[in-house]
Coordinates of C-alpha atoms and ligand atoms in Angstrom, one line a residue:
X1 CA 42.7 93.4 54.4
X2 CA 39.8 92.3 52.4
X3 CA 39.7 94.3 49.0
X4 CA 35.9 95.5 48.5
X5 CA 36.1 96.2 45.0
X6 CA 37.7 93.1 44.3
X7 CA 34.9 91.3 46.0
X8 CA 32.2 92.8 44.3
X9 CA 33.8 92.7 40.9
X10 CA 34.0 89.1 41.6
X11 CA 30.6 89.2 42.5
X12 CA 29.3 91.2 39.3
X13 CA 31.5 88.9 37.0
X14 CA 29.8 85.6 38.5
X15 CA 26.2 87.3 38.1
X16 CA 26.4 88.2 34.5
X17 CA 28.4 85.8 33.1
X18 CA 28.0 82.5 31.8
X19 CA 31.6 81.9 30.7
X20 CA 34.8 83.9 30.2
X21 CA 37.8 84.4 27.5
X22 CA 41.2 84.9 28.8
X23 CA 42.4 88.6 27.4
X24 CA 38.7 89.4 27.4
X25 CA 37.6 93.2 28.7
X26 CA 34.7 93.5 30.7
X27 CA 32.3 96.1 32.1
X28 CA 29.1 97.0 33.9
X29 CA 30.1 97.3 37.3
X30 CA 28.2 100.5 37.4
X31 CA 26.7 100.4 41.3
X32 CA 29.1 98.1 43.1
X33 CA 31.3 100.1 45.8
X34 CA 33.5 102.8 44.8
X35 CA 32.7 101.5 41.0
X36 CA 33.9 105.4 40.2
X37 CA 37.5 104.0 40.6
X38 CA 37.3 100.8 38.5
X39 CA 38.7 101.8 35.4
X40 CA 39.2 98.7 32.7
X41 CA 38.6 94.9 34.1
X42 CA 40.4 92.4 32.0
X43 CA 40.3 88.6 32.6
X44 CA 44.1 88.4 31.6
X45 CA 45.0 84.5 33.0
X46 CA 43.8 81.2 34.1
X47 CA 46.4 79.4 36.3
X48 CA 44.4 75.7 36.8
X49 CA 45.6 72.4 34.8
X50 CA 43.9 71.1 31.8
X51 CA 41.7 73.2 29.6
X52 CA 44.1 76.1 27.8
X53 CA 41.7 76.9 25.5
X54 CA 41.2 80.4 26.9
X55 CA 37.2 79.9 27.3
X56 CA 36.3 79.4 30.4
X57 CA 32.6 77.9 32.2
X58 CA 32.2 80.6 35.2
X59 CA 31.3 77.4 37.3
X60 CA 34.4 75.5 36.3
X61 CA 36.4 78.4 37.4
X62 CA 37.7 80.5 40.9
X63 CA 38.1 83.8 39.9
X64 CA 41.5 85.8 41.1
X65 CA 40.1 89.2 41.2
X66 CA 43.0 92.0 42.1
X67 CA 43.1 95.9 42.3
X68 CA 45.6 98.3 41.5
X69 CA 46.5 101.7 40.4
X70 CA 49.9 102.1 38.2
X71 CA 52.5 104.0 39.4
X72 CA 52.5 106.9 37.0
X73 CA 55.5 108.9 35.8
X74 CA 55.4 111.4 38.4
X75 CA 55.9 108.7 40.9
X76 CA 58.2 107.0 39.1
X77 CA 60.9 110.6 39.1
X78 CA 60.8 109.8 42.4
X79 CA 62.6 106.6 41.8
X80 CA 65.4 106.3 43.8
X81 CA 68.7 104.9 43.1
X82 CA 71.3 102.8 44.7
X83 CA 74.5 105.0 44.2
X84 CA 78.2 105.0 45.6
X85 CA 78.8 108.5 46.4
X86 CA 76.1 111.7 45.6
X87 CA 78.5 112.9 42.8
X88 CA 77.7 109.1 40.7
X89 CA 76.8 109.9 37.3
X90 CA 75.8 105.7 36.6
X91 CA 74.2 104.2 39.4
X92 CA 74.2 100.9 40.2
X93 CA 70.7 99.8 40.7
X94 CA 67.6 101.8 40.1
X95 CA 64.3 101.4 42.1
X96 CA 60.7 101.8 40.5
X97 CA 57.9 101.2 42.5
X98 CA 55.6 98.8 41.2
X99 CA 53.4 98.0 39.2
X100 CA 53.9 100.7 36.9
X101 CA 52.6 102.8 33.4
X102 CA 56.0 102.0 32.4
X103 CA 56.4 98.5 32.3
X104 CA 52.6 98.1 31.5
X105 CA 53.1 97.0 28.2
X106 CA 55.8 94.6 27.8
X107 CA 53.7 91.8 29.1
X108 CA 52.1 92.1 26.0
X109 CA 54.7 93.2 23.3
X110 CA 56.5 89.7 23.9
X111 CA 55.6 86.6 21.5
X112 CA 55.7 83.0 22.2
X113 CA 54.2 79.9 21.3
X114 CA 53.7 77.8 24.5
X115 CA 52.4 80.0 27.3
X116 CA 55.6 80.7 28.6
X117 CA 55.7 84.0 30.2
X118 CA 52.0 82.5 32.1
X119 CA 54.3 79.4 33.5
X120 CA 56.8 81.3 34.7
X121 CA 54.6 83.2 36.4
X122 CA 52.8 81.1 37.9
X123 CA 55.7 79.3 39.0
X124 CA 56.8 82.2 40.5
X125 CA 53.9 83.3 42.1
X126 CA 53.7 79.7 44.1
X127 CA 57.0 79.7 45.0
X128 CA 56.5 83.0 46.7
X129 CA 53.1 82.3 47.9
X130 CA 54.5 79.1 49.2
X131 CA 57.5 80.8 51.1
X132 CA 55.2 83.0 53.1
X133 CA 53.4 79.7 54.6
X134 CA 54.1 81.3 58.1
X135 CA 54.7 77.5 59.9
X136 CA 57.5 76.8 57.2
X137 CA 60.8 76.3 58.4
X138 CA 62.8 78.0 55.6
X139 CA 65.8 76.1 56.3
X140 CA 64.9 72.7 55.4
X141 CA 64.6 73.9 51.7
X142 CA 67.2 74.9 49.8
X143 CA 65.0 77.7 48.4
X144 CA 66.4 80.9 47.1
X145 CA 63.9 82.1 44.7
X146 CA 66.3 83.0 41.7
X147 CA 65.2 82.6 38.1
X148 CA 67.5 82.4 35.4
X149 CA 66.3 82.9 31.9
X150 CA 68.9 81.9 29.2
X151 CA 69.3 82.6 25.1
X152 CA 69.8 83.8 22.8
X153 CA 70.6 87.7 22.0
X154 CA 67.4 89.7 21.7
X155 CA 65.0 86.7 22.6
X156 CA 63.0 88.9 25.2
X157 CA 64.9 87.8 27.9
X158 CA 65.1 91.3 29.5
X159 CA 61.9 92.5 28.2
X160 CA 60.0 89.3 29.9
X161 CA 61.9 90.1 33.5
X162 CA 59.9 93.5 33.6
X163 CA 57.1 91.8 32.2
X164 CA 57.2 89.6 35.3
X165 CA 57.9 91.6 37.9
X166 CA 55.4 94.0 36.8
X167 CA 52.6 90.8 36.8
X168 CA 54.1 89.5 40.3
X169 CA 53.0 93.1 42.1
X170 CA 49.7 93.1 41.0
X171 CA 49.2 89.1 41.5
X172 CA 51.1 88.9 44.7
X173 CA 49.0 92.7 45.6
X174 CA 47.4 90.9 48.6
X175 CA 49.9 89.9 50.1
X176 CA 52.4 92.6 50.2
X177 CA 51.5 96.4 51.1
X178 CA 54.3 97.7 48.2
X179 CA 56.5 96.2 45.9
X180 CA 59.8 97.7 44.1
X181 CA 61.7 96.5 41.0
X182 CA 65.6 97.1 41.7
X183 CA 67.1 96.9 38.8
X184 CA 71.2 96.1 38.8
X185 CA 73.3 98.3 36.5
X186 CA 75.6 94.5 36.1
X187 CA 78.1 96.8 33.9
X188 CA 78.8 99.6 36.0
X189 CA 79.4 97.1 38.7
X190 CA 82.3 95.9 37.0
X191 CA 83.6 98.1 34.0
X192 CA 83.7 101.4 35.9
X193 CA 84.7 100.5 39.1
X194 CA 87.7 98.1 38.1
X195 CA 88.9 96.5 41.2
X196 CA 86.1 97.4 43.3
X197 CA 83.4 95.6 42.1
X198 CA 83.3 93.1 44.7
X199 CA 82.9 95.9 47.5
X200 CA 80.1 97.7 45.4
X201 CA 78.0 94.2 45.0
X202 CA 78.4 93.7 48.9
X203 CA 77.2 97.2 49.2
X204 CA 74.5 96.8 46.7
X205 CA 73.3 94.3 47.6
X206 CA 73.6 95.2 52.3
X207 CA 71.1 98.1 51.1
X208 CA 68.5 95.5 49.4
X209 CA 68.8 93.2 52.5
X210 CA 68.5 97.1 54.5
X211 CA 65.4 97.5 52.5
X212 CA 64.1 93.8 52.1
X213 CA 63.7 94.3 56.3
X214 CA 59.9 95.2 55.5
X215 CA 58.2 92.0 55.0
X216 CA 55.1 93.9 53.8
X217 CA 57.3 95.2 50.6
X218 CA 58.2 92.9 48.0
X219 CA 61.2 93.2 46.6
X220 CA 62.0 92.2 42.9
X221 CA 65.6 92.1 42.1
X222 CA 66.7 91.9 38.7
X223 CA 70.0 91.2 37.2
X224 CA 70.4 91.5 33.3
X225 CA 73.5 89.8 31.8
X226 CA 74.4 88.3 34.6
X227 CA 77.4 86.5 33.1
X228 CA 79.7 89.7 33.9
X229 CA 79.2 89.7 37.7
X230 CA 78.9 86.3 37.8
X231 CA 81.2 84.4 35.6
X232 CA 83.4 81.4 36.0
X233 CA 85.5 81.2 38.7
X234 CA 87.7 78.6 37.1
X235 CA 88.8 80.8 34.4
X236 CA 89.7 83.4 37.1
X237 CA 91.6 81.6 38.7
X238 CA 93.2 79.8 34.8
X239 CA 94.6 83.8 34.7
X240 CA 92.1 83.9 31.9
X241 CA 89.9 87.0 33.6
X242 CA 91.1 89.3 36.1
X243 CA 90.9 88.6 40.1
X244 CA 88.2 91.6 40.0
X245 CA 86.0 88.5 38.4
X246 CA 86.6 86.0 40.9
X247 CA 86.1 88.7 44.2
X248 CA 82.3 90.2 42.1
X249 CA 81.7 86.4 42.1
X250 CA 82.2 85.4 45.5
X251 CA 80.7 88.6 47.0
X252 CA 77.4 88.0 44.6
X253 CA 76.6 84.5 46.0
X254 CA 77.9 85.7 49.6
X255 CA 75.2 88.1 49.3
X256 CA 72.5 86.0 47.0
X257 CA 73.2 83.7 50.6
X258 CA 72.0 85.8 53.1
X259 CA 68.7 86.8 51.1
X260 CA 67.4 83.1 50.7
X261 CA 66.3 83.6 53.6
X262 CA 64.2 86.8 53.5
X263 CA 60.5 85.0 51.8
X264 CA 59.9 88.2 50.1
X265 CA 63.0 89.0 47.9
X266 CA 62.6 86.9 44.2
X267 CA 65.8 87.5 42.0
X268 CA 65.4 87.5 38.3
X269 CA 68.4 86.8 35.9
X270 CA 69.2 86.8 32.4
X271 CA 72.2 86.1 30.5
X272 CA 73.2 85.1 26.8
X273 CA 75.9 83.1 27.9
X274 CA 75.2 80.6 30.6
X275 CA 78.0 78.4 29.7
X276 CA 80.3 81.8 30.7
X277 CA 78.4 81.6 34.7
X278 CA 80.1 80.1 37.6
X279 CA 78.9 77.1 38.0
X280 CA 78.2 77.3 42.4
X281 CA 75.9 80.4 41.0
X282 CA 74.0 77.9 38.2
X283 CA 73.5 75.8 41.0
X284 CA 71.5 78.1 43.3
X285 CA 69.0 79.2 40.3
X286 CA 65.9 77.2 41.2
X287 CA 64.4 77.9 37.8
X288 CA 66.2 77.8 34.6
X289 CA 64.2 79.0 31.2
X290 CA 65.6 78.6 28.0
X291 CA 64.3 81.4 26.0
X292 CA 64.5 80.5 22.4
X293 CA 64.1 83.3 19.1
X294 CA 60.4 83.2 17.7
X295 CA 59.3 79.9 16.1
X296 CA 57.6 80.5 12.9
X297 CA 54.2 81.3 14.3
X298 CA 55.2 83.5 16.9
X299 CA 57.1 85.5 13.7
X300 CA 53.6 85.2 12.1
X301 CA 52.5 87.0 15.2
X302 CA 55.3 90.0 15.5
X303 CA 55.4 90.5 12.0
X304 CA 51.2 90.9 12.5
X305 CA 51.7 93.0 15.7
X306 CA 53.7 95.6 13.7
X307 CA 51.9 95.4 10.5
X308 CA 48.7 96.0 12.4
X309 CA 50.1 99.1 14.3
X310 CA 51.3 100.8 11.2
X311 CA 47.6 100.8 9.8
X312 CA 46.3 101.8 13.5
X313 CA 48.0 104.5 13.0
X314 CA 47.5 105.5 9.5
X315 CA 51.4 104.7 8.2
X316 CA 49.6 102.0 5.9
X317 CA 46.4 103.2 4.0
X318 CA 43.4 101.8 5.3
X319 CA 41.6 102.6 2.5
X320 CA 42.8 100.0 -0.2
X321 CA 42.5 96.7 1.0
X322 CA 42.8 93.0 -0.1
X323 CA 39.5 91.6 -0.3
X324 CA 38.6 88.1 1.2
X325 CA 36.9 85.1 -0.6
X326 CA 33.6 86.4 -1.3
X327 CA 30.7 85.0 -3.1
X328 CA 31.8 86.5 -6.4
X329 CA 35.8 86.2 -6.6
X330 CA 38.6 87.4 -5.2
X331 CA 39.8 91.2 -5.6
X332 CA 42.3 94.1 -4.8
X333 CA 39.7 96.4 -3.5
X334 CA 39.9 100.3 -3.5
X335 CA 37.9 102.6 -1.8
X336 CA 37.4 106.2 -3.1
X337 CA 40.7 108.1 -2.0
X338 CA 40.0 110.1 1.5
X339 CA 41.8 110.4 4.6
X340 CA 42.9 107.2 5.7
X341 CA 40.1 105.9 8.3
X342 CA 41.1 104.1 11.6
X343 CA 40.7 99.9 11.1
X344 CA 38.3 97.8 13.0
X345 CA 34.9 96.7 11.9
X346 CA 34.0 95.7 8.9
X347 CA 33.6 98.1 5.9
X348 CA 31.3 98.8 2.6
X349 CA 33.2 99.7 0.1
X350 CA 31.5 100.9 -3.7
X351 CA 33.3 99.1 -6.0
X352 CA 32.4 101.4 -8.7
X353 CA 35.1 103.4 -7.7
X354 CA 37.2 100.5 -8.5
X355 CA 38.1 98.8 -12.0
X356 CA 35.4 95.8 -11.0
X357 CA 32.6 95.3 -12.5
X358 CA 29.4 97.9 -12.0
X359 CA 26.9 94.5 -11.9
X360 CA 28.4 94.3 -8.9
X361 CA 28.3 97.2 -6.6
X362 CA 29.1 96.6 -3.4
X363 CA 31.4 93.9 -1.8
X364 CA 32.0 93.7 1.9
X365 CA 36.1 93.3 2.3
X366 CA 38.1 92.7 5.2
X367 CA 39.2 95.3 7.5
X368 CA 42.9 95.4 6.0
X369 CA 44.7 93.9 8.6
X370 CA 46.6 91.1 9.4
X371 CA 44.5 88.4 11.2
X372 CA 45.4 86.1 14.2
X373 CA 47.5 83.0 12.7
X374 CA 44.6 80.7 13.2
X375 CA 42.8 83.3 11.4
X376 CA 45.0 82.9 8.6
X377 CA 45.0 79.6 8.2
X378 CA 41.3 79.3 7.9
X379 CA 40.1 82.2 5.9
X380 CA 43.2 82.5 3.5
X381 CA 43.6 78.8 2.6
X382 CA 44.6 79.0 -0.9
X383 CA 45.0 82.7 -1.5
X384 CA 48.7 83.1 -1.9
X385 CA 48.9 86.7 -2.9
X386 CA 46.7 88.2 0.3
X387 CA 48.8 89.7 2.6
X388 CA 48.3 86.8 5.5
X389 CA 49.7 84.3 3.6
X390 CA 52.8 86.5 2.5
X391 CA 53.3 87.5 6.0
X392 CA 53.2 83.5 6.6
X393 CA 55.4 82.8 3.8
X394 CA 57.9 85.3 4.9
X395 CA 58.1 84.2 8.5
X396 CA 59.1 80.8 7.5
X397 CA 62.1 82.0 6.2
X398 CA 62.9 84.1 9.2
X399 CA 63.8 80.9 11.2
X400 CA 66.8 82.2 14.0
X401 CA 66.2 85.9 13.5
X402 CA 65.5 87.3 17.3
X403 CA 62.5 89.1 18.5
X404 CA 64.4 92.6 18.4
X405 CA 65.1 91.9 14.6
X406 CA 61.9 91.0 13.8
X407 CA 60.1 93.8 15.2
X408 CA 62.8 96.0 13.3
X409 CA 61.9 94.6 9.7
X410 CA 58.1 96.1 9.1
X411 CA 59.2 99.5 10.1
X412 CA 62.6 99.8 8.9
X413 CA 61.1 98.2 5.2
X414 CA 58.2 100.8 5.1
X415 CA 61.4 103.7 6.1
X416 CA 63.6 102.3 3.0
X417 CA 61.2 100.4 0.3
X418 CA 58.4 103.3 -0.1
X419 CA 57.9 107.0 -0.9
X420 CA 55.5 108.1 1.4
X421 CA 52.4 109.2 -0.1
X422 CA 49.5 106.4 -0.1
X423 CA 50.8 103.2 0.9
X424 CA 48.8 100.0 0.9
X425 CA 49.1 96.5 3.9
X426 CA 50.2 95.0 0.2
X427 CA 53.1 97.5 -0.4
X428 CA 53.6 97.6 3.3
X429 CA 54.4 93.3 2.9
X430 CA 56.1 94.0 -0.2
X431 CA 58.6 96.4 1.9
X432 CA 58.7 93.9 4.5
X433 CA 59.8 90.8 2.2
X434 CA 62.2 93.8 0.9
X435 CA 63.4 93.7 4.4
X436 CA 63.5 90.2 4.8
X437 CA 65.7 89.5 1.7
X438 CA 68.0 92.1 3.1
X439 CA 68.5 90.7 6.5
X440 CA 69.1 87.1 4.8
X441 CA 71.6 88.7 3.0
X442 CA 73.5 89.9 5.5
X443 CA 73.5 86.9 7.4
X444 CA 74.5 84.9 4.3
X445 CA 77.6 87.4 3.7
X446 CA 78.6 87.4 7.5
X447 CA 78.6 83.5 7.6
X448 CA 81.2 83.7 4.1
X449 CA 83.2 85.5 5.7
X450 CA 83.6 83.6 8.9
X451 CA 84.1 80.2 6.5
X452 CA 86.1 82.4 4.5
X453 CA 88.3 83.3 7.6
X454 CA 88.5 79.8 8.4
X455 CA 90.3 78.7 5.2
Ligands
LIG501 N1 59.5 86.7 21.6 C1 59.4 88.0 21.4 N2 58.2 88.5 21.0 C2 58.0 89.8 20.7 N3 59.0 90.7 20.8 C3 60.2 90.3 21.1 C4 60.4 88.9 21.4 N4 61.7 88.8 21.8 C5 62.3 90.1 21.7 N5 61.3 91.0 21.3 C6 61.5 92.4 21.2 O1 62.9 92.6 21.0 C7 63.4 93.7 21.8 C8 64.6 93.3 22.6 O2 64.2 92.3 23.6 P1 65.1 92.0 24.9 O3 64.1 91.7 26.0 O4 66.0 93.2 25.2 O5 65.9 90.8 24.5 P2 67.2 90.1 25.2 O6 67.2 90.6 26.6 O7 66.8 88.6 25.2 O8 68.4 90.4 24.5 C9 62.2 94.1 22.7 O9 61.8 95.3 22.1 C10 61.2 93.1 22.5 O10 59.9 93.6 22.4
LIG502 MG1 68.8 91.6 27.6

């Protein structure tokens, strides 16, 4: 069914806009039909070749538009789950209908340098926009529509699974009625019910196929450490794991078997230890994503994500801020003391309130935040001591740490390296380096002992 808001938001956009920005809200749909239920419009992707700058000509471009209302939390404690018997304390799989308030924000939260969670999507969203081709006969391709993402610990594997699941309902929202994330409790499968576990995946997995019946609802399966109902057969069979291995194994790709062929089932996978999977299961996973820990700029950006959140919310002062280049020079800038105010625009601040000099009274100084990296790199060239480049400096040393780590450090220095009371960004990076040094620490005693262990 055509969507009429869709239509005539995509009519609006093309009237009053010249070009677009990727991540870019927009308004004034006041007028179109049923414009009392458009809440925020956001030009969140662009899925063509070529051009990734984010800025987009309105004539180069096809616009996408979709609808959708978030499954709130009353819905969601609805959620069912898959369970053995009524009595089952730990399910196996949980369902949340889709797209949800829940899962609304990891899509943003994660980090990376190259687009990735975009290209996956848009992988995905082809490959399932591709399988619903009604003429296509399914069984020439060996299609199963399982993703695998790989890497190491705390990487965002898990995170970007919901992230994409969540993205796939509301792109793929034309084409199916509902859509469901069922997510597979892979550890109660196999440590509670020792011995059963290949019955409970074949009985998992006959209620999906049960529910994946409905071609109008899509169904997103996901699997997180997929290594324990999935490992090696081999090693079974070396008397290295138990037989309970070896029958989970069999009964998972039995059942991963019969729903290649239902077009609206996609199966999402992670795991830290992919050498650890059987390889006849490795071989069914049509995509396979290395997901690596942060690169240096994608620290930049965590360490900036945090930062910025603890001045949002008035943990770090807002008040006392680094001030950039100006005409005159470069200073620490304090504003009378008052309640911390919220960050954003631009700020006058009286310097006579500070030690600077009265001949000049007013100085216009950054909001004190952390800017974007390119942001950095521009307008702090050469200023060492601002809290950019020490947030730069400091994520060049974080090389390997992972994404849950990292967005550990700014909070957990603020908790032990200040005293509450005013706290500036500048003692806020100061508790973060704090942090840093810590962690390095650590690692550097942990990898003594293992050499010392060695010896
Ligand atoms: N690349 C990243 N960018 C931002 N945050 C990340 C990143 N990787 C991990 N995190 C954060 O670390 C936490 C754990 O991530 P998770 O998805 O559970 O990792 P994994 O499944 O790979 O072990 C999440 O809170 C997530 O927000
Ligand atoms: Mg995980």
């Amino acid at each position: 069914m055509p969507c009429q808001i869709c239509e005539a938001v995509a009519e609006r956009l093309g009237e009053n806009y010249v070009s677009v920005k990727v991540g870019q809200y927009v308004n004034g749909f006041g007028g179109i039909p049923h414009h009392e239920q458009v809440g925020n419009v956001e030009l969140v992707d662009y899925t063509g070749p070529g051009n990734i700058t984010g800025f987009y000509s309105m004539q180069e471009v096809q616009l996408d538009v979709q609808a959708y209302l978030l499954k709130t939390e009353a819905d969601t404690e609805q959620r069912r789950s898959i369970n053995q018997s009524d009595e089952e304390e730990m399910p196996q799989a949980r369902i949340l209908p889709l797209p949800n308030v829940l899962l609304n924000e990891a899509w943003n939260s994660l980090v990376f340098d190259d687009a990735l969670p975009a290209r996956l999507l848009r992988y995905i969203v082809r490959m399932v926009g591709m399988m619903s081709q009604p003429d296509l006969n399914l069984s020439t391709f060996n299609w199963n529509r399982l993703c695998l993402l790989h890497g190491p610990p705390g990487s965002g594997k898990s995170t970007l699974c919901r992230a994409l699941v969540q993205k796939l309902s509301i792109r793929l929202g034309n084409v199916f009625d509902k859509s469901v994330l069922i997510e597979i409790n892979t550890n109660a499968m196999l440590s509670k019910y020792f011995g059963e576990s290949g019955k409970l995946i074949g009985s998992t997995f006959e209620k999906i196929f049960t529910m994946a019946q409905d071609p109008g609802i899509l169904v997103c399966v996901v699997m997180d450490e997929v290594e324990t109902i999935a490992g090696s057969r081999e090693k079974s069979t070396n008397g290295m794991e138990c037989n309970d291995g070896l029958r989970a194994t069999n009964q998972l790709l039995t059942a991963l078997d019969r729903l290649r062929n239902l077009p609206n089932v996609i199966v999402l996978c992670t795991s830290n230890l992919i050498d650890a999977i059987d390889p006849a299961f490795v071989d069914r996973v049509d995509i396979k994503q290395l997901i690596p820990s942060p690169s240096p700029a994608a620290i930049y950006n965590i360490f900036r994500s945090c930062l910025n959140e603890l001045v949002r919310s008035n943990l770090v002062d807002s008040a006392v801020q680094f001030s950039e280049r100006s005409s005159s020079s470069r200073t620490l800038s304090s504003s009378p003391r008052k309640p911390a105010t919220r960050s954003g625009g631009r700020k006058v601040v009286n310097r006579n309130t500070s030690a600077s000099s009265p001949s000049e009274p007013w100085t216009i100084v950054s909001p004190p935040i952390i800017p974007t990296f390119s942001d950095m790199k521009v307008r702090f060239e050469g200023q060492p001591d601002s809290p950019a480049c020490r947030v730069w400096a400091l994520a060049q040393k974080c090389h390997g740490f992972s994404g849950r780590t990292l967005r550990r450090l700014p909070i957990l220095g603020l908790a032990m390296y200040t005293w509450g009371g005013d706290c500036t960004l500048q003692d806020a990076v100061s508790a973060l380096e704090a942090a840093v040094e810590q962690e390095l620490a650590v690692i550097k005693g942990s990898k003594r002992d293992i050499q010392m262990a060695r010896t």
